[in-house]
Short mmCIF file of N, CA, C and O in Angstrom, two decimals:
data_model
loop_
_atom_site.label_atom_id
_atom_site.label_comp_id
_atom_site.label_asym_id
_atom_site.label_seq_id
_atom_site.Cartn_x
_atom_site.Cartn_y
_atom_site.Cartn_z
N MET A 117 0.84 -1.18 0.00
CA MET A 117 0.00 0.00 0.00
C MET A 117 0.88 1.24 0.00
O MET A 117 1.85 1.31 0.73
N ARG A 118 0.54 2.24 -0.82
CA ARG A 118 1.33 3.46 -0.92
C ARG A 118 0.96 4.44 0.18
O ARG A 118 -0.18 4.55 0.59
N SER A 119 1.98 5.18 0.60
CA SER A 119 1.75 6.23 1.59
C SER A 119 1.28 7.49 0.87
O SER A 119 1.79 7.83 -0.19
N SER A 120 0.33 8.20 1.44
CA SER A 120 -0.22 9.40 0.79
C SER A 120 0.15 10.65 1.57
O SER A 120 -0.67 11.51 1.80
N LYS A 121 1.43 10.73 1.97
CA LYS A 121 1.88 11.90 2.73
C LYS A 121 1.86 13.16 1.88
O LYS A 121 1.37 14.18 2.32
N GLY A 122 2.42 13.14 0.70
CA GLY A 122 2.59 14.33 -0.11
C GLY A 122 1.40 14.67 -0.99
O GLY A 122 1.45 15.63 -1.73
N ASN A 123 0.34 13.88 -0.95
CA ASN A 123 -0.79 14.14 -1.83
C ASN A 123 -1.51 15.44 -1.49
O ASN A 123 -1.96 16.15 -2.39
N GLY A 124 -1.65 15.75 -0.23
CA GLY A 124 -2.35 16.98 0.17
C GLY A 124 -1.63 18.22 -0.31
O GLY A 124 -2.25 19.14 -0.87
N ILE A 125 -0.32 18.26 -0.13
CA ILE A 125 0.48 19.41 -0.59
C ILE A 125 0.44 19.50 -2.12
O ILE A 125 0.32 20.59 -2.68
N GLY A 126 0.52 18.35 -2.79
CA GLY A 126 0.48 18.33 -4.25
C GLY A 126 -0.83 18.87 -4.79
O GLY A 126 -0.85 19.66 -5.73
N ILE A 127 -1.94 18.45 -4.20
CA ILE A 127 -3.25 18.93 -4.64
C ILE A 127 -3.39 20.42 -4.36
O ILE A 127 -3.91 21.17 -5.19
N LEU A 128 -2.88 20.88 -3.22
CA LEU A 128 -2.93 22.31 -2.89
C LEU A 128 -2.13 23.12 -3.90
O LEU A 128 -2.57 24.18 -4.36
N LEU A 129 -0.94 22.64 -4.27
CA LEU A 129 -0.12 23.35 -5.25
C LEU A 129 -0.76 23.37 -6.63
O LEU A 129 -0.69 24.39 -7.33
N ILE A 130 -1.40 22.29 -7.02
CA ILE A 130 -2.09 22.25 -8.31
C ILE A 130 -3.25 23.24 -8.32
O ILE A 130 -3.44 23.98 -9.29
N ALA A 131 -4.01 23.29 -7.23
CA ALA A 131 -5.14 24.22 -7.15
C ALA A 131 -4.66 25.67 -7.17
O ALA A 131 -5.25 26.53 -7.84
N LEU A 132 -3.59 25.95 -6.43
CA LEU A 132 -3.04 27.31 -6.40
C LEU A 132 -2.52 27.71 -7.78
O LEU A 132 -2.74 28.83 -8.24
N GLY A 133 -1.85 26.80 -8.46
CA GLY A 133 -1.35 27.08 -9.81
C GLY A 133 -2.49 27.32 -10.79
O GLY A 133 -2.41 28.20 -11.65
N ALA A 134 -3.59 26.56 -10.67
CA ALA A 134 -4.75 26.75 -11.54
C ALA A 134 -5.38 28.11 -11.30
O ALA A 134 -5.78 28.81 -12.24
N LEU A 135 -5.47 28.53 -10.02
CA LEU A 135 -6.04 29.84 -9.72
C LEU A 135 -5.18 30.97 -10.26
O LEU A 135 -5.69 31.98 -10.73
N VAL A 136 -3.87 30.81 -10.19
CA VAL A 136 -2.97 31.83 -10.74
C VAL A 136 -3.12 31.89 -12.25
O VAL A 136 -3.18 32.98 -12.83
N LEU A 137 -3.20 30.74 -12.91
CA LEU A 137 -3.37 30.73 -14.37
C LEU A 137 -4.70 31.32 -14.79
O LEU A 137 -4.81 31.94 -15.85
N LEU A 138 -5.73 31.15 -14.00
CA LEU A 138 -7.02 31.71 -14.33
C LEU A 138 -7.09 33.21 -14.04
O LEU A 138 -8.05 33.87 -14.41
N GLY A 139 -6.11 33.75 -13.34
CA GLY A 139 -6.07 35.17 -13.08
C GLY A 139 -6.78 35.59 -11.81
O GLY A 139 -6.93 36.78 -11.56
N VAL A 140 -7.22 34.64 -11.02
CA VAL A 140 -7.94 34.99 -9.80
C VAL A 140 -6.99 35.52 -8.74
O VAL A 140 -7.27 36.54 -8.10
N LEU A 141 -5.86 34.88 -8.57
CA LEU A 141 -4.91 35.29 -7.54
C LEU A 141 -3.72 36.07 -8.10
O LEU A 141 -2.80 36.38 -7.38
N GLY A 142 -3.73 36.39 -9.37
CA GLY A 142 -2.62 37.09 -9.98
C GLY A 142 -2.29 38.43 -9.35
O GLY A 142 -1.14 38.68 -8.99
N PRO A 143 -3.26 39.33 -9.20
CA PRO A 143 -2.94 40.63 -8.59
C PRO A 143 -2.46 40.51 -7.14
O PRO A 143 -1.56 41.23 -6.73
N LEU A 144 -3.04 39.60 -6.39
CA LEU A 144 -2.63 39.43 -4.99
C LEU A 144 -1.22 38.88 -4.90
O LEU A 144 -0.39 39.39 -4.16
N LEU A 145 -0.93 37.86 -5.68
CA LEU A 145 0.40 37.25 -5.62
C LEU A 145 1.46 38.17 -6.21
O LEU A 145 2.60 38.18 -5.75
N GLY A 146 1.11 38.95 -7.22
CA GLY A 146 2.07 39.89 -7.79
C GLY A 146 2.49 40.94 -6.77
O GLY A 146 3.67 41.27 -6.65
N TRP A 147 1.53 41.44 -6.00
CA TRP A 147 1.84 42.42 -4.97
C TRP A 147 2.67 41.78 -3.86
O TRP A 147 3.61 42.38 -3.35
N LEU A 148 2.34 40.54 -3.51
CA LEU A 148 3.08 39.85 -2.45
C LEU A 148 4.52 39.58 -2.88
O LEU A 148 5.45 39.80 -2.11
N PHE A 149 4.71 39.13 -4.12
CA PHE A 149 6.06 38.86 -4.59
C PHE A 149 6.86 40.14 -4.78
O PHE A 149 8.08 40.13 -4.68
N SER A 150 6.19 41.26 -5.06
CA SER A 150 6.92 42.52 -5.18
C SER A 150 7.45 42.98 -3.82
O SER A 150 8.40 43.73 -3.76
N LEU A 151 6.83 42.54 -2.74
CA LEU A 151 7.37 42.82 -1.41
C LEU A 151 8.40 41.78 -0.98
O LEU A 151 9.27 42.07 -0.16
N LEU A 152 8.30 40.58 -1.53
CA LEU A 152 9.20 39.50 -1.13
C LEU A 152 10.63 39.76 -1.59
O LEU A 152 11.57 39.46 -0.85
N ILE A 153 10.82 40.34 -2.76
CA ILE A 153 12.16 40.59 -3.30
C ILE A 153 12.93 41.58 -2.42
O ILE A 153 14.08 41.30 -2.05
N PRO A 154 12.38 42.74 -2.03
CA PRO A 154 13.14 43.64 -1.15
C PRO A 154 13.42 43.03 0.22
O PRO A 154 14.50 43.25 0.78
N VAL A 155 12.48 42.26 0.76
CA VAL A 155 12.72 41.62 2.06
C VAL A 155 13.84 40.60 1.93
O VAL A 155 14.70 40.50 2.83
N ALA A 156 13.88 39.86 0.83
CA ALA A 156 14.97 38.91 0.61
C ALA A 156 16.31 39.63 0.46
O ALA A 156 17.35 39.15 0.95
N MET A 157 16.30 40.79 -0.19
CA MET A 157 17.54 41.56 -0.33
C MET A 157 18.03 42.07 1.03
O MET A 157 19.23 42.06 1.30
N ILE A 158 17.11 42.49 1.88
CA ILE A 158 17.48 42.93 3.23
C ILE A 158 18.08 41.76 4.00
O ILE A 158 19.11 41.91 4.67
N ALA A 159 17.45 40.59 3.90
CA ALA A 159 17.96 39.41 4.61
C ALA A 159 19.34 39.01 4.08
O ALA A 159 20.24 38.69 4.87
N LEU A 160 19.53 39.04 2.77
CA LEU A 160 20.84 38.69 2.21
C LEU A 160 21.90 39.72 2.57
O LEU A 160 23.06 39.37 2.82
N GLY A 161 21.54 40.99 2.60
CA GLY A 161 22.49 42.02 3.02
C GLY A 161 22.91 41.85 4.47
O GLY A 161 24.09 41.96 4.81
N TYR A 162 21.95 41.56 5.32
CA TYR A 162 22.26 41.32 6.73
C TYR A 162 23.15 40.09 6.89
O TYR A 162 24.10 40.09 7.66
N TYR A 163 22.83 39.04 6.12
CA TYR A 163 23.64 37.83 6.16
C TYR A 163 25.07 38.12 5.69
O TYR A 163 26.03 37.62 6.26
N GLY A 164 25.20 38.94 4.65
CA GLY A 164 26.53 39.29 4.15
C GLY A 164 27.32 40.10 5.17
O GLY A 164 28.53 39.91 5.32
N ILE A 165 26.65 40.99 5.89
CA ILE A 165 27.32 41.77 6.93
C ILE A 165 27.78 40.86 8.05
O ILE A 165 28.90 40.99 8.55
N ARG A 166 26.94 39.93 8.44
CA ARG A 166 27.29 39.01 9.53
C ARG A 166 28.43 38.07 9.15
O ARG A 166 29.20 37.66 10.01
N ARG A 167 28.53 37.72 7.87
CA ARG A 167 29.57 36.80 7.41
C ARG A 167 30.90 37.50 7.15
O ARG A 167 31.88 36.84 6.84
N GLY A 168 30.93 38.84 7.22
CA GLY A 168 32.19 39.53 7.07
C GLY A 168 32.35 40.30 5.78
O GLY A 168 33.30 41.05 5.61
N ASN A 169 31.45 40.13 4.83
CA ASN A 169 31.52 40.86 3.57
C ASN A 169 30.69 42.14 3.71
O ASN A 169 29.61 42.28 3.15
N THR A 170 31.24 43.08 4.47
CA THR A 170 30.45 44.24 4.88
C THR A 170 30.15 45.19 3.73
O THR A 170 29.05 45.76 3.69
N PHE A 171 31.08 45.37 2.80
CA PHE A 171 30.86 46.34 1.71
C PHE A 171 29.65 45.95 0.87
O PHE A 171 28.71 46.73 0.70
N PHE A 172 29.66 44.74 0.33
CA PHE A 172 28.55 44.30 -0.50
C PHE A 172 27.29 44.06 0.33
O PHE A 172 26.17 44.25 -0.16
N GLY A 173 27.46 43.66 1.57
CA GLY A 173 26.31 43.47 2.45
C GLY A 173 25.55 44.76 2.68
O GLY A 173 24.32 44.80 2.62
N TRP A 174 26.28 45.85 2.94
CA TRP A 174 25.63 47.15 3.16
C TRP A 174 24.98 47.66 1.88
O TRP A 174 23.92 48.30 1.93
N ILE A 175 25.61 47.40 0.74
CA ILE A 175 25.02 47.84 -0.53
C ILE A 175 23.70 47.12 -0.79
O ILE A 175 22.68 47.75 -1.11
N VAL A 176 23.70 45.80 -0.64
CA VAL A 176 22.47 45.02 -0.87
C VAL A 176 21.41 45.39 0.16
O VAL A 176 20.23 45.55 -0.18
N LEU A 177 21.81 45.57 1.41
CA LEU A 177 20.86 45.95 2.45
C LEU A 177 20.26 47.33 2.16
O LEU A 177 19.04 47.52 2.29
N GLY A 178 21.07 48.28 1.75
CA GLY A 178 20.58 49.63 1.44
C GLY A 178 19.61 49.63 0.27
O GLY A 178 18.57 50.29 0.32
N ILE A 179 19.94 48.90 -0.78
CA ILE A 179 19.04 48.83 -1.94
C ILE A 179 17.72 48.16 -1.54
O ILE A 179 16.64 48.60 -1.95
N GLY A 180 17.80 47.13 -0.72
CA GLY A 180 16.58 46.46 -0.26
C GLY A 180 15.71 47.36 0.59
O GLY A 180 14.49 47.39 0.43
N VAL A 181 16.33 48.14 1.49
CA VAL A 181 15.56 49.05 2.35
C VAL A 181 14.91 50.14 1.51
O VAL A 181 13.73 50.46 1.69
N LEU A 182 15.66 50.74 0.58
CA LEU A 182 15.10 51.78 -0.28
C LEU A 182 13.96 51.24 -1.14
O LEU A 182 12.94 51.91 -1.34
N SER A 183 14.12 50.03 -1.65
CA SER A 183 13.08 49.44 -2.46
C SER A 183 11.83 49.14 -1.64
O SER A 183 10.71 49.36 -2.09
N LEU A 184 12.03 48.66 -0.41
CA LEU A 184 10.88 48.36 0.45
C LEU A 184 10.16 49.63 0.87
O LEU A 184 8.93 49.66 0.92
N ILE A 185 10.91 50.71 1.12
CA ILE A 185 10.27 51.99 1.44
C ILE A 185 9.46 52.48 0.25
O ILE A 185 8.35 52.99 0.41
N GLY A 186 9.98 52.30 -0.95
CA GLY A 186 9.24 52.69 -2.15
C GLY A 186 7.96 51.88 -2.33
O GLY A 186 6.93 52.41 -2.73
N LYS A 187 8.02 50.58 -2.02
CA LYS A 187 6.84 49.74 -2.16
C LYS A 187 5.79 50.05 -1.10
O LYS A 187 4.60 49.91 -1.34
N LEU A 188 6.23 50.44 0.08
CA LEU A 188 5.30 50.69 1.19
C LEU A 188 5.01 52.18 1.40
O LEU A 188 4.51 52.56 2.45
N SER A 189 5.31 52.99 0.40
CA SER A 189 5.10 54.43 0.57
C SER A 189 3.62 54.78 0.71
O SER A 189 3.29 55.81 1.30
N TRP A 190 2.74 53.95 0.21
CA TRP A 190 1.31 54.20 0.33
C TRP A 190 0.85 54.15 1.78
O TRP A 190 -0.17 54.73 2.12
N ILE A 191 1.59 53.48 2.65
CA ILE A 191 1.22 53.44 4.06
C ILE A 191 2.13 54.30 4.92
O ILE A 191 1.73 54.78 5.97
N ILE A 192 3.38 54.51 4.46
CA ILE A 192 4.31 55.32 5.24
C ILE A 192 3.88 56.78 5.26
O ILE A 192 3.99 57.45 6.29
N GLY A 193 3.36 57.30 4.15
CA GLY A 193 2.92 58.69 4.07
C GLY A 193 1.82 59.03 5.06
O GLY A 193 1.94 59.98 5.85
N PRO A 194 0.71 58.28 5.07
CA PRO A 194 -0.34 58.57 6.06
C PRO A 194 0.10 58.38 7.50
O PRO A 194 -0.30 59.16 8.38
N ILE A 195 0.95 57.40 7.77
CA ILE A 195 1.45 57.20 9.14
C ILE A 195 2.30 58.40 9.55
O ILE A 195 2.18 58.87 10.69
N LEU A 196 3.13 58.89 8.65
CA LEU A 196 3.94 60.07 8.96
C LEU A 196 3.06 61.28 9.22
O LEU A 196 3.32 62.05 10.16
N GLY A 197 2.00 61.46 8.45
CA GLY A 197 1.07 62.56 8.68
C GLY A 197 0.39 62.47 10.04
O GLY A 197 0.27 63.47 10.75
N ILE A 198 -0.03 61.27 10.43
CA ILE A 198 -0.67 61.08 11.74
C ILE A 198 0.31 61.37 12.87
O ILE A 198 -0.03 62.03 13.85
N VAL A 199 1.55 60.91 12.72
CA VAL A 199 2.56 61.16 13.75
C VAL A 199 2.82 62.67 13.88
O VAL A 199 2.93 63.18 15.01
N LEU A 200 2.90 63.39 12.78
CA LEU A 200 3.13 64.84 12.85
C LEU A 200 1.97 65.56 13.51
O LEU A 200 2.17 66.48 14.31
N ILE A 201 0.73 65.15 13.22
CA ILE A 201 -0.44 65.77 13.84
C ILE A 201 -0.45 65.51 15.34
O ILE A 201 -0.67 66.42 16.14
N VAL A 202 -0.19 64.27 15.75
CA VAL A 202 -0.19 63.93 17.18
C VAL A 202 0.92 64.69 17.90
O VAL A 202 0.71 65.22 19.01
N TYR A 203 2.09 64.80 17.28
CA TYR A 203 3.19 65.54 17.91
C TYR A 203 2.86 67.02 18.02
O TYR A 203 3.15 67.66 19.05
N GLY A 204 2.25 67.60 16.99
CA GLY A 204 1.87 69.00 17.04
C GLY A 204 0.83 69.28 18.11
O GLY A 204 0.92 70.28 18.84
N VAL A 205 -0.17 68.41 18.25
CA VAL A 205 -1.19 68.58 19.28
C VAL A 205 -0.58 68.45 20.66
O VAL A 205 -0.90 69.22 21.58
N SER A 206 0.34 67.52 20.85
CA SER A 206 0.97 67.37 22.16
C SER A 206 1.82 68.59 22.50
O SER A 206 1.92 68.98 23.66
N ARG A 207 2.44 69.21 21.49
CA ARG A 207 3.21 70.43 21.73
C ARG A 207 2.30 71.59 22.12
O ARG A 207 2.65 72.41 22.95
N LEU A 208 1.12 71.66 21.52
CA LEU A 208 0.18 72.73 21.86
C LEU A 208 -0.43 72.54 23.25
O LEU A 208 -0.71 73.49 23.94
N LYS A 209 -0.66 71.29 23.64
CA LYS A 209 -1.26 71.02 24.94
C LYS A 209 -0.30 71.28 26.08
O LYS A 209 -0.72 71.53 27.19
N ASN A 210 0.99 71.19 25.84
CA ASN A 210 1.97 71.41 26.88
C ASN A 210 1.85 72.83 27.43
O ASN A 210 1.91 73.04 28.63
N GLY A 211 1.71 73.81 26.58
CA GLY A 211 1.55 75.18 26.99
C GLY A 211 2.85 75.84 27.41
O GLY A 211 2.88 77.01 27.77
N GLN A 212 3.93 75.13 27.45
CA GLN A 212 5.21 75.71 27.85
C GLN A 212 5.93 76.19 26.60
O GLN A 212 5.98 75.52 25.60
N ARG A 213 6.48 77.36 26.72
CA ARG A 213 7.26 77.89 25.61
C ARG A 213 8.70 77.44 25.77
O ARG A 213 9.26 77.49 26.87
N ARG A 214 9.27 77.00 24.70
CA ARG A 214 10.67 76.55 24.73
C ARG A 214 11.47 77.48 23.87
O ARG A 214 11.19 77.70 22.71
N TYR A 215 12.49 78.08 24.49
CA TYR A 215 13.33 79.03 23.77
C TYR A 215 14.67 78.43 23.52
O TYR A 215 15.25 77.73 24.22
#
């Protein structure tokens, strides 16, 4: 009798591949993979720094961070605006003048 350990994963992968080919999950997976590349670059840069190749490690890490900031700018902008508003209100509530 055959063991059916890998059948569940195989069926799941076939179904996921069919959904991608049909275009149902294409936009979601494209956005996810566009975030995966900068995160992988950050991880590889950190790994390079830890292994002693600091020059190339810092370059790869910097490019990954800049790319990730570019991909997440749609959320970084509003968060920065909220932080500035909260900081401004807290400065007004203090009432103390700082010279």
